mmCIF file of C-alpha atoms in Angstrom:
data_model
loop_
_atom_site.group_PDB
_atom_site.id
_atom_site.type_symbol
_atom_site.label_atom_id
_atom_site.label_comp_id
_atom_site.label_asym_id
_atom_site.label_seq_id
_atom_site.Cartn_x
_atom_site.Cartn_y
_atom_site.Cartn_z
ATOM 1 C CA MET A 1 10.980 88.003 -3.898
ATOM 2 C CA LYS A 2 9.949 91.061 -5.863
ATOM 3 C CA LYS A 3 6.830 91.527 -3.718
ATOM 4 C CA ILE A 4 8.856 91.078 -0.501
ATOM 5 C CA GLY A 5 11.282 93.767 -1.640
ATOM 6 C CA GLN A 6 8.404 96.105 -2.425
ATOM 7 C CA HIS A 7 6.910 95.571 1.042
ATOM 8 C CA ILE A 8 10.268 96.223 2.728
ATOM 9 C CA ILE A 9 10.671 99.490 0.828
ATOM 10 C CA LEU A 10 7.092 100.470 1.693
ATOM 11 C CA ILE A 11 7.645 99.753 5.408
ATOM 12 C CA LEU A 12 10.861 101.788 5.461
ATOM 13 C CA LEU A 13 9.076 104.690 3.777
ATOM 14 C CA LEU A 14 6.215 104.470 6.280
ATOM 15 C CA LEU A 15 8.633 104.518 9.205
ATOM 16 C CA THR A 16 10.087 107.793 7.970
ATOM 17 C CA ILE A 17 6.690 109.492 8.403
ATOM 18 C CA PRO A 18 6.799 109.841 12.228
ATOM 19 C CA VAL A 19 10.440 110.977 11.988
ATOM 20 C CA VAL A 20 10.028 113.817 9.497
ATOM 21 C CA SER A 21 6.655 114.870 10.947
ATOM 22 C CA SER A 22 7.944 115.117 14.530
ATOM 23 C CA PRO A 23 8.232 118.673 15.914
ATOM 24 C CA ASP A 24 11.488 117.534 17.566
ATOM 25 C CA PHE A 25 13.089 116.539 14.270
ATOM 26 C CA ASP A 26 16.100 118.756 13.504
ATOM 27 C CA GLY A 27 17.514 116.859 10.557
ATOM 28 C CA THR A 28 19.553 114.491 12.704
ATOM 29 C CA LEU A 29 18.880 111.226 14.513
ATOM 30 C CA SER A 30 18.914 112.988 17.884
ATOM 31 C CA VAL A 31 15.114 112.886 17.733
ATOM 32 C CA PHE A 32 15.321 109.218 18.768
ATOM 33 C CA LYS A 33 16.576 110.349 22.194
ATOM 34 C CA VAL A 34 13.356 112.259 22.896
ATOM 35 C CA SER A 35 10.932 110.209 25.002
ATOM 36 C CA PRO A 36 7.656 111.473 23.436
ATOM 37 C CA PHE A 37 9.018 110.680 19.968
ATOM 38 C CA GLN A 38 10.220 107.252 21.091
ATOM 39 C CA ARG A 39 6.732 106.500 22.346
ATOM 40 C CA GLU A 40 5.025 107.565 19.126
ATOM 41 C CA PHE A 41 7.598 105.828 16.936
ATOM 42 C CA ILE A 42 7.132 102.523 18.793
ATOM 43 C CA ARG A 43 3.366 102.915 18.428
ATOM 44 C CA PHE A 44 3.769 103.534 14.679
ATOM 45 C CA VAL A 45 5.919 100.405 14.333
ATOM 46 C CA LEU A 46 3.247 98.399 16.164
ATOM 47 C CA VAL A 47 0.594 99.804 13.803
ATOM 48 C CA VAL A 48 2.561 98.532 10.793
ATOM 49 C CA ILE A 49 3.135 95.125 12.422
ATOM 50 C CA PHE A 50 -0.550 94.809 13.309
ATOM 51 C CA PHE A 51 -1.538 95.697 9.736
ATOM 52 C CA TYR A 52 0.405 92.759 8.303
ATOM 53 C CA PHE A 53 -0.609 90.392 11.103
ATOM 54 C CA ASN A 54 -4.276 91.214 10.605
ATOM 55 C CA LEU A 55 -4.077 90.992 6.817
ATOM 56 C CA ASN A 56 -2.167 87.718 6.643
ATOM 57 C CA PHE A 57 -3.212 85.856 9.791
ATOM 58 C CA PHE A 58 -6.209 87.096 11.788
ATOM 59 C CA LEU A 59 -8.501 87.861 8.841
ATOM 60 C CA PRO A 60 -7.921 84.657 6.794
ATOM 61 C CA ARG A 61 -7.630 82.316 9.811
ATOM 62 C CA PHE A 62 -10.401 83.652 12.038
ATOM 63 C CA TYR A 63 -12.598 86.277 10.342
ATOM 64 C CA SER A 64 -12.911 84.442 7.030
ATOM 65 C CA GLN A 65 -13.588 81.157 8.825
ATOM 66 C CA LYS A 66 -16.281 82.869 10.934
ATOM 67 C CA LYS A 67 -14.426 82.363 14.217
ATOM 68 C CA TYR A 68 -15.564 85.792 15.317
ATOM 69 C CA LEU A 69 -15.029 85.435 19.073
ATOM 70 C CA LEU A 70 -11.408 84.381 18.645
ATOM 71 C CA PHE A 71 -10.939 87.146 16.076
ATOM 72 C CA ILE A 72 -12.272 89.827 18.452
ATOM 73 C CA VAL A 73 -10.115 88.553 21.327
ATOM 74 C CA CYS A 74 -6.968 88.742 19.152
ATOM 75 C CA ILE A 75 -7.840 92.249 17.974
ATOM 76 C CA LEU A 76 -8.402 93.477 21.541
ATOM 77 C CA ILE A 77 -5.104 91.953 22.684
ATOM 78 C CA CYS A 78 -3.299 93.727 19.851
ATOM 79 C CA PHE A 79 -4.966 97.009 20.774
ATOM 80 C CA GLY A 80 -3.908 96.554 24.404
ATOM 81 C CA ILE A 81 -0.327 95.978 23.285
ATOM 82 C CA MET A 82 -0.462 99.123 21.151
ATOM 83 C CA VAL A 83 -1.838 101.153 24.076
ATOM 84 C CA PHE A 84 0.526 100.108 26.850
ATOM 85 C CA VAL A 85 3.779 98.867 25.315
ATOM 86 C CA PRO A 86 4.961 102.232 23.894
ATOM 87 C CA ASN A 87 4.490 103.953 27.242
ATOM 88 C CA TYR A 88 6.312 101.296 29.234
ATOM 89 C CA LEU A 89 9.216 101.043 26.824
ATOM 90 C CA THR A 90 10.073 104.745 26.824
ATOM 91 C CA ALA A 91 12.411 106.488 29.236
ATOM 92 C CA GLU A 92 9.595 108.373 30.952
ATOM 93 C CA ASN A 93 8.328 105.118 32.372
ATOM 94 C CA ASN A 94 11.237 105.016 34.844
ATOM 95 C CA ILE A 95 10.508 107.762 37.339
ATOM 96 C CA SER A 96 13.715 109.008 38.944
ATOM 97 C CA ALA A 97 15.185 112.316 40.070
ATOM 98 C CA GLN A 98 16.534 113.077 36.633
ATOM 99 C CA HIS A 99 12.975 113.247 35.247
ATOM 100 C CA PHE A 100 11.835 115.899 37.739
ATOM 101 C CA PRO A 101 12.052 119.561 36.868
ATOM 102 C CA THR A 102 14.686 121.504 38.748
ATOM 103 C CA GLN A 103 12.083 123.214 40.911
ATOM 104 C CA MET A 104 10.808 119.833 42.073
ATOM 105 C CA ARG A 105 14.172 118.653 43.428
ATOM 106 C CA PRO A 106 14.827 119.210 47.141
ATOM 107 C CA PRO A 107 16.844 122.381 47.788
ATOM 108 C CA PRO A 108 20.285 121.836 49.282
ATOM 109 C CA GLY A 109 20.163 121.472 53.040
ATOM 110 C CA SER A 110 16.412 121.021 53.209
ATOM 111 C CA PRO A 111 15.451 118.899 56.235
ATOM 112 C CA ASN A 112 14.830 115.214 55.564
ATOM 113 C CA GLY A 113 15.234 115.939 51.890
ATOM 114 C CA ASN A 114 11.530 116.782 51.574
ATOM 115 C CA ILE A 115 10.377 117.770 48.144
ATOM 116 C CA PRO A 116 8.091 120.788 47.969
ATOM 117 C CA PRO A 117 4.727 120.249 46.333
ATOM 118 C CA PRO A 118 5.010 120.370 42.539
ATOM 119 C CA PRO A 119 3.153 123.029 40.567
ATOM 120 C CA MET A 120 -0.181 121.693 39.364
ATOM 121 C CA ASP A 121 0.257 122.537 35.685
ATOM 122 C CA GLY A 122 -1.499 119.471 34.340
ATOM 123 C CA ARG A 123 1.654 117.622 33.390
ATOM 124 C CA PHE A 124 2.569 116.546 36.916
ATOM 125 C CA SER A 125 -0.757 115.915 38.557
ATOM 126 C CA PRO A 126 -1.214 113.198 41.189
ATOM 127 C CA GLU A 127 -3.646 111.471 38.865
ATOM 128 C CA ASN A 128 -0.943 111.036 36.272
ATOM 129 C CA PHE A 129 1.734 109.882 38.698
ATOM 130 C CA GLN A 130 -0.466 107.165 40.058
ATOM 131 C CA HIS A 131 0.012 105.319 36.727
ATOM 132 C CA GLY A 132 3.800 105.413 36.900
ATOM 133 C CA ASN A 133 4.297 108.051 34.176
ATOM 134 C CA ASN A 134 2.967 111.378 33.046
ATOM 135 C CA THR A 135 0.372 109.928 30.642
ATOM 136 C CA SER A 136 -3.075 108.899 31.850
ATOM 137 C CA TYR A 137 -4.839 105.764 30.660
ATOM 138 C CA GLY A 138 -7.357 107.887 28.794
ATOM 139 C CA GLN A 139 -4.617 109.692 26.895
ATOM 140 C CA MET A 140 -2.872 106.415 26.102
ATOM 141 C CA ILE A 141 -6.062 104.865 24.701
ATOM 142 C CA PHE A 142 -7.040 107.970 22.742
ATOM 143 C CA SER A 143 -3.586 108.377 21.159
ATOM 144 C CA SER A 144 -3.645 104.723 20.055
ATOM 145 C CA LEU A 145 -7.260 104.472 18.893
ATOM 146 C CA LEU A 146 -7.095 106.398 15.612
ATOM 147 C CA PRO A 147 -3.935 104.744 14.215
ATOM 148 C CA PHE A 148 -5.236 101.354 15.330
ATOM 149 C CA LEU A 149 -8.590 101.879 13.597
ATOM 150 C CA PHE A 150 -6.833 103.096 10.460
ATOM 151 C CA SER A 151 -4.610 100.003 10.409
ATOM 152 C CA PHE A 152 -7.538 97.665 11.097
ATOM 153 C CA LEU A 153 -9.915 99.152 8.513
ATOM 154 C CA SER A 154 -7.257 99.438 5.804
ATOM 155 C CA SER A 155 -6.180 95.804 6.271
ATOM 156 C CA LEU A 156 -9.851 94.710 6.260
ATOM 157 C CA PHE A 157 -10.495 96.687 3.068
ATOM 158 C CA ILE A 158 -7.461 95.164 1.320
ATOM 159 C CA PHE A 159 -8.375 91.664 2.521
ATOM 160 C CA LYS A 160 -11.923 92.015 1.194
ATOM 161 C CA ASN A 161 -10.575 93.128 -2.180
ATOM 162 C CA ILE A 162 -8.119 90.238 -2.310
ATOM 163 C CA GLU A 163 -10.899 87.836 -1.330
ATOM 164 C CA LYS A 164 -13.161 89.252 -4.031
ATOM 165 C CA LYS A 165 -10.462 88.937 -6.689
ATOM 166 C CA GLU A 166 -9.699 85.375 -5.612
ATOM 167 C CA LEU A 167 -13.379 84.489 -5.815
ATOM 168 C CA GLU A 168 -13.635 86.032 -9.269
ATOM 169 C CA ARG A 169 -10.492 84.182 -10.349
ATOM 170 C CA SER A 170 -11.718 80.808 -9.091
ATOM 171 C CA LYS A 171 -15.159 81.466 -10.543
ATOM 172 C CA ALA A 172 -13.619 82.292 -13.925
ATOM 173 C CA LYS A 173 -11.607 79.077 -13.750
ATOM 174 C CA ALA A 174 -14.733 77.093 -12.955
ATOM 175 C CA GLU A 175 -16.586 78.718 -15.831
ATOM 176 C CA LEU A 176 -13.785 78.015 -18.276
ATOM 177 C CA LEU A 177 -13.495 74.489 -16.955
ATOM 178 C CA SER A 178 -17.201 73.902 -17.393
ATOM 179 C CA LEU A 179 -17.130 75.310 -20.889
ATOM 180 C CA LYS A 180 -14.168 73.086 -21.636
ATOM 181 C CA TYR A 181 -15.995 70.018 -20.389
ATOM 182 C CA GLN A 182 -19.191 70.746 -22.218
ATOM 183 C CA LEU A 183 -17.946 72.388 -25.395
ATOM 184 C CA GLN A 184 -14.701 70.560 -26.071
ATOM 185 C CA PRO A 185 -14.806 68.887 -29.512
ATOM 186 C CA HIS A 186 -14.347 65.280 -28.375
ATOM 187 C CA PHE A 187 -17.194 65.597 -25.833
ATOM 188 C CA LEU A 188 -19.572 66.938 -28.455
ATOM 189 C CA PHE A 189 -18.348 64.407 -30.997
ATOM 190 C CA ASN A 190 -18.923 61.473 -28.653
ATOM 191 C CA ILE A 191 -22.371 62.658 -27.597
ATOM 192 C CA LEU A 192 -23.461 63.471 -31.149
ATOM 193 C CA ASN A 193 -22.096 60.149 -32.353
ATOM 194 C CA SER A 194 -24.125 58.365 -29.670
ATOM 195 C CA ILE A 195 -27.249 60.315 -30.621
ATOM 196 C CA TYR A 196 -26.595 59.495 -34.280
ATOM 197 C CA SER A 197 -26.467 55.791 -33.396
ATOM 198 C CA LEU A 198 -29.783 56.137 -31.580
ATOM 199 C CA ALA A 199 -31.279 57.846 -34.635
ATOM 200 C CA LEU A 200 -30.076 55.069 -36.955
ATOM 201 C CA PHE A 201 -31.881 52.521 -34.852
ATOM 202 C CA LYS A 202 -34.859 54.871 -34.684
ATOM 203 C CA SER A 203 -34.662 54.828 -30.916
ATOM 204 C CA ASP A 204 -37.238 56.826 -29.002
ATOM 205 C CA ASP A 205 -34.335 58.129 -26.875
ATOM 206 C CA ALA A 206 -32.809 60.146 -29.738
ATOM 207 C CA PRO A 207 -35.116 63.232 -29.547
ATOM 208 C CA ASN A 208 -34.859 63.267 -25.751
ATOM 209 C CA SER A 209 -31.040 63.074 -25.922
ATOM 210 C CA ILE A 210 -30.939 66.007 -28.338
ATOM 211 C CA LEU A 211 -33.122 67.983 -25.945
ATOM 212 C CA LYS A 212 -30.844 67.207 -23.000
ATOM 213 C CA LEU A 213 -27.759 68.233 -24.950
ATOM 214 C CA SER A 214 -29.514 71.482 -25.826
ATOM 215 C CA ASN A 215 -30.388 72.037 -22.154
ATOM 216 C CA VAL A 216 -26.771 71.483 -21.079
ATOM 217 C CA MET A 217 -25.427 73.875 -23.706
ATOM 218 C CA ARG A 218 -27.999 76.529 -22.810
ATOM 219 C CA TYR A 219 -27.279 76.227 -19.085
ATOM 220 C CA VAL A 220 -23.521 76.567 -19.603
ATOM 221 C CA VAL A 221 -23.932 79.679 -21.746
ATOM 222 C CA GLN A 222 -26.596 81.411 -19.648
ATOM 223 C CA GLU A 223 -25.570 80.565 -16.067
ATOM 224 C CA SER A 224 -21.772 80.551 -16.234
ATOM 225 C CA SER A 225 -21.505 84.292 -15.485
ATOM 226 C CA LYS A 226 -23.588 84.134 -12.287
ATOM 227 C CA ASP A 227 -22.241 83.863 -8.744
ATOM 228 C CA LEU A 228 -25.229 81.832 -7.588
ATOM 229 C CA VAL A 229 -27.970 79.883 -9.347
ATOM 230 C CA LYS A 230 -31.085 78.158 -8.096
ATOM 231 C CA LEU A 231 -30.251 74.769 -6.633
ATOM 232 C CA SER A 232 -33.168 73.248 -8.545
ATOM 233 C CA LYS A 233 -31.653 74.437 -11.848
ATOM 234 C CA GLU A 234 -28.213 73.095 -10.935
ATOM 235 C CA ILE A 235 -29.716 69.700 -10.112
ATOM 236 C CA GLU A 236 -31.614 69.615 -13.431
ATOM 237 C CA TYR A 237 -28.369 70.458 -15.211
ATOM 238 C CA VAL A 238 -26.606 67.625 -13.340
ATOM 239 C CA LYS A 239 -29.327 65.151 -14.304
ATOM 240 C CA ASP A 240 -29.173 66.170 -17.981
ATOM 241 C CA TYR A 241 -25.396 65.846 -17.887
ATOM 242 C CA ILE A 242 -25.662 62.374 -16.327
ATOM 243 C CA ALA A 243 -28.195 61.349 -18.968
ATOM 244 C CA LEU A 244 -25.768 62.354 -21.731
ATOM 245 C CA GLN A 245 -22.979 60.371 -20.079
ATOM 246 C CA LEU A 246 -25.235 57.316 -19.776
ATOM 247 C CA ILE A 247 -25.815 57.323 -23.556
ATOM 248 C CA ARG A 248 -22.185 56.260 -23.943
ATOM 249 C CA THR A 249 -22.461 53.342 -21.492
ATOM 250 C CA ASP A 250 -24.139 49.943 -21.707
ATOM 251 C CA ASN A 251 -25.826 47.456 -19.418
ATOM 252 C CA SER A 252 -22.499 46.528 -17.821
ATOM 253 C CA LEU A 253 -22.665 49.694 -15.737
ATOM 254 C CA ASP A 254 -24.389 49.423 -12.376
ATOM 255 C CA PHE A 255 -25.639 52.995 -12.049
ATOM 256 C CA SER A 256 -27.888 54.581 -9.434
ATOM 257 C CA TYR A 257 -29.051 58.103 -8.770
ATOM 258 C CA THR A 258 -31.080 59.146 -5.728
ATOM 259 C CA GLU A 259 -32.387 62.517 -4.676
ATOM 260 C CA THR A 260 -34.116 63.356 -1.392
ATOM 261 C CA GLY A 261 -35.361 66.647 -0.001
ATOM 262 C CA GLU A 262 -36.605 69.819 -1.661
ATOM 263 C CA ALA A 263 -34.439 72.553 -3.135
ATOM 264 C CA LYS A 264 -37.080 75.235 -2.465
ATOM 265 C CA ASP A 265 -35.473 78.696 -2.841
ATOM 266 C CA LEU A 266 -31.920 77.588 -2.060
ATOM 267 C CA GLN A 267 -29.048 78.777 -4.249
ATOM 268 C CA ILE A 268 -25.634 77.311 -5.007
ATOM 269 C CA ALA A 269 -22.488 78.310 -6.878
ATOM 270 C CA PRO A 270 -22.774 76.822 -10.383
ATOM 271 C CA PHE A 271 -20.623 74.006 -11.828
ATOM 272 C CA ILE A 272 -19.212 72.805 -8.486
ATOM 273 C CA LEU A 273 -20.661 69.291 -8.842
ATOM 274 C CA VAL A 274 -19.998 68.444 -12.478
ATOM 275 C CA ASN A 275 -16.265 67.735 -12.088
ATOM 276 C CA PHE A 276 -16.890 64.970 -9.545
ATOM 277 C CA ILE A 277 -19.451 63.377 -11.879
ATOM 278 C CA GLU A 278 -17.091 63.671 -14.839
ATOM 279 C CA ASN A 279 -14.347 61.890 -12.887
ATOM 280 C CA ALA A 280 -16.749 59.138 -11.816
ATOM 281 C CA PHE A 281 -17.677 58.311 -15.410
ATOM 282 C CA LYS A 282 -14.071 58.588 -16.611
ATOM 283 C CA TYR A 283 -12.635 56.226 -14.007
ATOM 284 C CA GLY A 284 -15.751 54.237 -13.077
ATOM 285 C CA PHE A 285 -16.882 52.785 -16.404
ATOM 286 C CA ASN A 286 -15.242 49.968 -18.316
ATOM 287 C CA ALA A 287 -17.339 47.595 -20.414
ATOM 288 C CA GLU A 288 -14.940 44.723 -19.637
ATOM 289 C CA GLU A 289 -15.150 45.018 -15.849
ATOM 290 C CA ASN A 290 -17.773 45.332 -13.127
ATOM 291 C CA SER A 291 -18.516 49.035 -13.247
ATOM 292 C CA LYS A 292 -20.463 50.827 -10.587
ATOM 293 C CA ILE A 293 -21.358 54.496 -10.137
ATOM 294 C CA ALA A 294 -23.709 55.780 -7.453
ATOM 295 C CA ILE A 295 -24.725 59.434 -7.093
ATOM 296 C CA ASN A 296 -26.783 60.627 -4.154
ATOM 297 C CA ILE A 297 -28.145 64.105 -3.409
ATOM 298 C CA MET A 298 -29.735 64.926 -0.058
ATOM 299 C CA ILE A 299 -31.210 68.265 0.994
ATOM 300 C CA GLU A 300 -32.123 68.910 4.615
ATOM 301 C CA GLU A 301 -33.230 72.499 5.173
ATOM 302 C CA GLU A 302 -30.108 74.553 4.271
ATOM 303 C CA GLN A 303 -27.741 71.582 4.254
ATOM 304 C CA PHE A 304 -26.788 70.196 0.843
ATOM 305 C CA HIS A 305 -25.203 66.717 0.820
ATOM 306 C CA PHE A 306 -23.639 65.357 -2.372
ATOM 307 C CA ASN A 307 -22.092 61.878 -2.569
ATOM 308 C CA VAL A 308 -20.465 60.166 -5.558
ATOM 309 C CA PHE A 309 -19.119 56.606 -5.456
ATOM 310 C CA ASN A 310 -17.466 54.598 -8.216
ATOM 311 C CA ASN A 311 -15.324 51.532 -8.756
ATOM 312 C CA ILE A 312 -11.932 52.304 -10.297
ATOM 313 C CA VAL A 313 -12.046 50.178 -13.431
ATOM 314 C CA ASN A 314 -10.536 52.464 -16.052
ATOM 315 C CA ARG A 315 -6.929 53.550 -15.627
ATOM 316 C CA ASN A 316 -6.164 54.427 -19.244
ATOM 317 C CA ILE A 317 -7.345 58.032 -19.148
ATOM 318 C CA THR A 318 -6.089 60.076 -22.091
ATOM 319 C CA ASP A 319 -6.891 63.456 -20.491
ATOM 320 C CA GLU A 320 -5.988 62.568 -16.886
ATOM 321 C CA GLU A 321 -3.952 65.748 -16.401
ATOM 322 C CA SER A 322 -6.950 67.819 -17.476
ATOM 323 C CA LEU A 323 -9.110 66.025 -14.902
ATOM 324 C CA LYS A 324 -6.577 66.750 -12.147
ATOM 325 C CA VAL A 325 -6.480 70.421 -13.055
ATOM 326 C CA GLY A 326 -10.264 70.475 -13.127
ATOM 327 C CA LEU A 327 -10.457 68.931 -9.658
ATOM 328 C CA LYS A 328 -7.908 71.421 -8.302
ATOM 329 C CA ASN A 329 -9.898 74.348 -9.697
ATOM 330 C CA THR A 330 -13.130 72.940 -8.267
ATOM 331 C CA LEU A 331 -11.547 72.691 -4.805
ATOM 332 C CA GLU A 332 -10.344 76.302 -5.060
ATOM 333 C CA HIS A 333 -13.808 77.413 -6.154
ATOM 334 C CA LEU A 334 -15.372 75.624 -3.180
ATOM 335 C CA GLN A 335 -12.950 77.254 -0.758
ATOM 336 C CA GLN A 336 -13.598 80.710 -2.168
ATOM 337 C CA ALA A 337 -17.370 80.358 -2.482
ATOM 338 C CA TYR A 338 -17.992 78.577 0.845
ATOM 339 C CA PRO A 339 -15.145 79.304 3.296
ATOM 340 C CA GLY A 340 -15.912 77.606 6.599
ATOM 341 C CA GLN A 341 -19.299 76.486 5.242
ATOM 342 C CA HIS A 342 -18.427 73.206 3.576
ATOM 343 C CA SER A 343 -16.718 69.894 4.229
ATOM 344 C CA LEU A 344 -15.224 67.666 1.552
ATOM 345 C CA ASN A 345 -13.902 64.135 2.027
ATOM 346 C CA MET A 346 -12.413 62.150 -0.863
ATOM 347 C CA THR A 347 -11.547 58.496 -0.223
ATOM 348 C CA ASN A 348 -9.405 56.454 -2.606
ATOM 349 C CA ASN A 349 -8.346 52.918 -1.623
ATOM 350 C CA GLY A 350 -7.090 51.971 -5.064
ATOM 351 C CA LYS A 351 -10.243 50.011 -5.938
ATOM 352 C CA THR A 352 -13.002 52.520 -5.212
ATOM 353 C CA PHE A 353 -13.270 56.281 -5.060
ATOM 354 C CA GLU A 354 -15.816 58.239 -3.063
ATOM 355 C CA VAL A 355 -16.581 61.945 -2.787
ATOM 356 C CA ASP A 356 -18.622 63.227 0.140
ATOM 357 C CA LEU A 357 -19.454 66.933 -0.013
ATOM 358 C CA LYS A 358 -21.553 68.926 2.439
ATOM 359 C CA ILE A 359 -22.382 72.610 1.954
ATOM 360 C CA ASN A 360 -24.295 74.991 4.176
ATOM 361 C CA LEU A 361 -26.308 77.004 1.656
ATOM 362 C CA LEU A 362 -27.712 79.472 4.197
#
């Protein structure tokens, strides 16, 4: 409500600008009876309306979603409204005898009431009258162009700044979420405890597990501040993370991981995938039930396809609320990083859960 009140006050202040700056303003409201002022005031109101429409509807719905043709059509329609509506809503649009100068009215007793030719002073030229008022199309377009461009560019500038701040906010959330997942005490305790067990049994997997934990920690610290990372690095991070999760499982888990295609020089926003994998291991592993987790990565040119499937066999999640918040932040990060360039389908039938994510990395 506070922001709405601020916008109302701002709009009222803006609408006083054409009033106090009008050469016809004499300190009273009589200026609203002057046709030229009426025309400019209506145009100013339309500029303000277009600013908010563009900022809150056209830019997020069409421009941000890369529906450029529809966006351009809407902008041109708005410009047409701004050009023609003020002229056809003002009193000068209705041509009648009262709008003619005295010298243009027929003198008393003149035969057939013929009107003598008007003086060609530029204001009453035949070219202007053919449009139904004393303003030509060129003048109408020119008088509307500058305020329209100012409204359009200012709304675009503000939208870009809002978009940038939202992206930074969602990115910061994703970074904090990733740090929370990887650096939270119980995660480290569980992994270190598993590695300790491997060391006690003198397992050959112990040194490799320590190396993978080191890789995960290094990746989180070094890459969390970047907007984009190499897809190959993100995949290696995912595989190390999966390996650490698998240390805590046993042979009762039916796990599969497949990877097809080449990452080449593609880049991706970091830490978008890890939350889905975390959820799969949280809900999809239970030593007392048939547990299944399948992770599949496919890369076809610039298309990145990520699929995670798991049985729902564990419903006693101690940090379930944290997982929900993590998923929400991941979805926000996806929307901000890849607007109109990704599709995400999550299917939950009560027994299985599947995530199908596609991103255009071009």
